[in-house]
Amino acid sequence: MNATSNIACYQGLIKSEMCDRIITSGDALSFDDAEMAGKEASNYGAERRKGQVAFFSHDPEFDFIFDGVRYFTDRANTENWNFDLIGLLPLQYSIYGPDDFLEWHRDTLSAPADPDHPGPPPVRKLSFSLQLSDADDYEGGDFQVRDDDDTVDDDLWTRMRQRGSFIIFPSIVLHRVTKVTGGRRRSLVGWVLGP
């Protein structure tokens, strides 16, 4: 699989003023140490991820974020994959400081079962990352994807490091964030569910 060709890249899509608004709202949230989820958590734990995360819940005060994310993920899905999608999980606001990182992983997890909707729980179908920081706010912290032949497109993050860039991809795509060596990298990360 050529993962890079399976990614929707929108360079500088979100205006700087909107990035500032998301950062202001995100910085006011309660933060926890970032953790791996699912099998990754039990197998590797803190060796695989270091950083701080907080979550935007589905509250009306954050509709300005969820509405924009829905619009662009729906658009990317229509243009690229046509997955059957049913909704967004809470959005993750991530801060990577010096020595923070996220190792290679896939985002394929099931959502919690919903007693109001019998049957198998939905799974993550699409993942995304919105670059909130200016490119010169930090060093390192490259977002990378890996193809099945273990190649990495180093040019991807060079193009997408611009503030307001939005990367959307199938959750099965292997990806990581390399170690931040200076400054702070802020991003908005999320997952779109489907059956």
PDB file of C-alpha atoms in Angstrom, residues 57-121:
ATOM      1  CA  SER A  57     -16.215  17.286  24.332  1.00  0.00           C
ATOM      2  CA  HIS A  58     -19.363  17.580  22.223  1.00  0.00           C
ATOM      3  CA  ASP A  59     -20.465  20.774  24.034  1.00  0.00           C
ATOM      4  CA  PRO A  60     -22.114  23.712  22.229  1.00  0.00           C
ATOM      5  CA  GLU A  61     -19.186  25.988  23.138  1.00  0.00           C
ATOM      6  CA  PHE A  62     -16.974  23.837  20.894  1.00  0.00           C
ATOM      7  CA  ASP A  63     -19.390  23.594  17.956  1.00  0.00           C
ATOM      8  CA  PHE A  64     -17.152  25.985  16.011  1.00  0.00           C
ATOM      9  CA  ILE A  65     -14.458  23.284  16.037  1.00  0.00           C
ATOM     10  CA  PHE A  66     -16.645  20.209  15.471  1.00  0.00           C
ATOM     11  CA  ASP A  67     -18.606  21.853  12.626  1.00  0.00           C
ATOM     12  CA  GLY A  68     -15.414  22.729  10.743  1.00  0.00           C
ATOM     13  CA  VAL A  69     -13.894  19.292  11.278  1.00  0.00           C
ATOM     14  CA  ARG A  70     -17.092  17.582  10.084  1.00  0.00           C
ATOM     15  CA  TYR A  71     -17.188  19.713   6.945  1.00  0.00           C
ATOM     16  CA  PHE A  72     -13.601  18.942   5.916  1.00  0.00           C
ATOM     17  CA  THR A  73     -13.599  15.251   6.884  1.00  0.00           C
ATOM     18  CA  ASP A  74     -16.863  14.727   4.969  1.00  0.00           C
ATOM     19  CA  ARG A  75     -15.396  16.554   1.963  1.00  0.00           C
ATOM     20  CA  ALA A  76     -12.176  14.504   2.056  1.00  0.00           C
ATOM     21  CA  ASN A  77     -14.152  11.276   2.439  1.00  0.00           C
ATOM     22  CA  THR A  78     -16.356  12.094  -0.568  1.00  0.00           C
ATOM     23  CA  GLU A  79     -13.322  12.993  -2.684  1.00  0.00           C
ATOM     24  CA  ASN A  80     -11.195   9.993  -1.685  1.00  0.00           C
ATOM     25  CA  TRP A  81     -12.672   6.972   0.101  1.00  0.00           C
ATOM     26  CA  ASN A  82     -16.495   7.060   0.374  1.00  0.00           C
ATOM     27  CA  PHE A  83     -16.450   5.306   3.751  1.00  0.00           C
ATOM     28  CA  ASP A  84     -19.721   4.858   5.613  1.00  0.00           C
ATOM     29  CA  LEU A  85     -19.255   7.383   8.457  1.00  0.00           C
ATOM     30  CA  ILE A  86     -21.457   8.003  11.495  1.00  0.00           C
ATOM     31  CA  GLY A  87     -19.789  10.597  13.703  1.00  0.00           C
ATOM     32  CA  LEU A  88     -16.819  12.099  15.503  1.00  0.00           C
ATOM     33  CA  LEU A  89     -15.246  11.085  18.781  1.00  0.00           C
ATOM     34  CA  PRO A  90     -14.240  13.883  21.197  1.00  0.00           C
ATOM     35  CA  LEU A  91     -11.364  15.858  19.689  1.00  0.00           C
ATOM     36  CA  GLN A  92      -7.870  15.547  21.128  1.00  0.00           C
ATOM     37  CA  TYR A  93      -5.831  18.707  21.700  1.00  0.00           C
ATOM     38  CA  SER A  94      -2.170  17.652  21.845  1.00  0.00           C
ATOM     39  CA  ILE A  95       0.921  19.480  23.046  1.00  0.00           C
ATOM     40  CA  TYR A  96       4.364  18.038  22.347  1.00  0.00           C
ATOM     41  CA  GLY A  97       7.233  19.718  24.216  1.00  0.00           C
ATOM     42  CA  PRO A  98      10.955  18.884  24.223  1.00  0.00           C
ATOM     43  CA  ASP A  99      11.582  15.108  24.123  1.00  0.00           C
ATOM     44  CA  ASP A 100       7.872  14.333  23.494  1.00  0.00           C
ATOM     45  CA  PHE A 101       6.975  11.918  20.687  1.00  0.00           C
ATOM     46  CA  LEU A 102       4.493   9.334  19.426  1.00  0.00           C
ATOM     47  CA  GLU A 103       5.828   6.066  17.977  1.00  0.00           C
ATOM     48  CA  TRP A 104       4.547   4.202  14.910  1.00  0.00           C
ATOM     49  CA  HIS A 105       0.950   3.066  15.338  1.00  0.00           C
ATOM     50  CA  ARG A 106      -2.426   2.681  13.657  1.00  0.00           C
ATOM     51  CA  ASP A 107      -5.595   4.301  15.002  1.00  0.00           C
ATOM     52  CA  THR A 108      -7.853   1.317  14.361  1.00  0.00           C
ATOM     53  CA  LEU A 109      -9.887   0.870  17.537  1.00  0.00           C
ATOM     54  CA  SER A 110     -13.526   0.184  18.266  1.00  0.00           C
ATOM     55  CA  ALA A 111     -15.574   2.795  20.058  1.00  0.00           C
ATOM     56  CA  PRO A 112     -17.282   1.828  23.307  1.00  0.00           C
ATOM     57  CA  ALA A 113     -20.464  -0.214  22.848  1.00  0.00           C
ATOM     58  CA  ASP A 114     -23.659   1.849  22.836  1.00  0.00           C
ATOM     59  CA  PRO A 115     -26.620   0.181  24.594  1.00  0.00           C
ATOM     60  CA  ASP A 116     -29.013   2.316  22.510  1.00  0.00           C
ATOM     61  CA  HIS A 117     -27.582   0.858  19.287  1.00  0.00           C
ATOM     62  CA  PRO A 118     -27.259  -2.932  19.461  1.00  0.00           C
ATOM     63  CA  GLY A 119     -24.737  -4.723  17.299  1.00  0.00           C
ATOM     64  CA  PRO A 120     -21.002  -4.356  16.872  1.00  0.00           C
ATOM     65  CA  PRO A 121     -19.559  -1.052  18.104  1.00  0.00           C
TER      66      PRO A 121
END
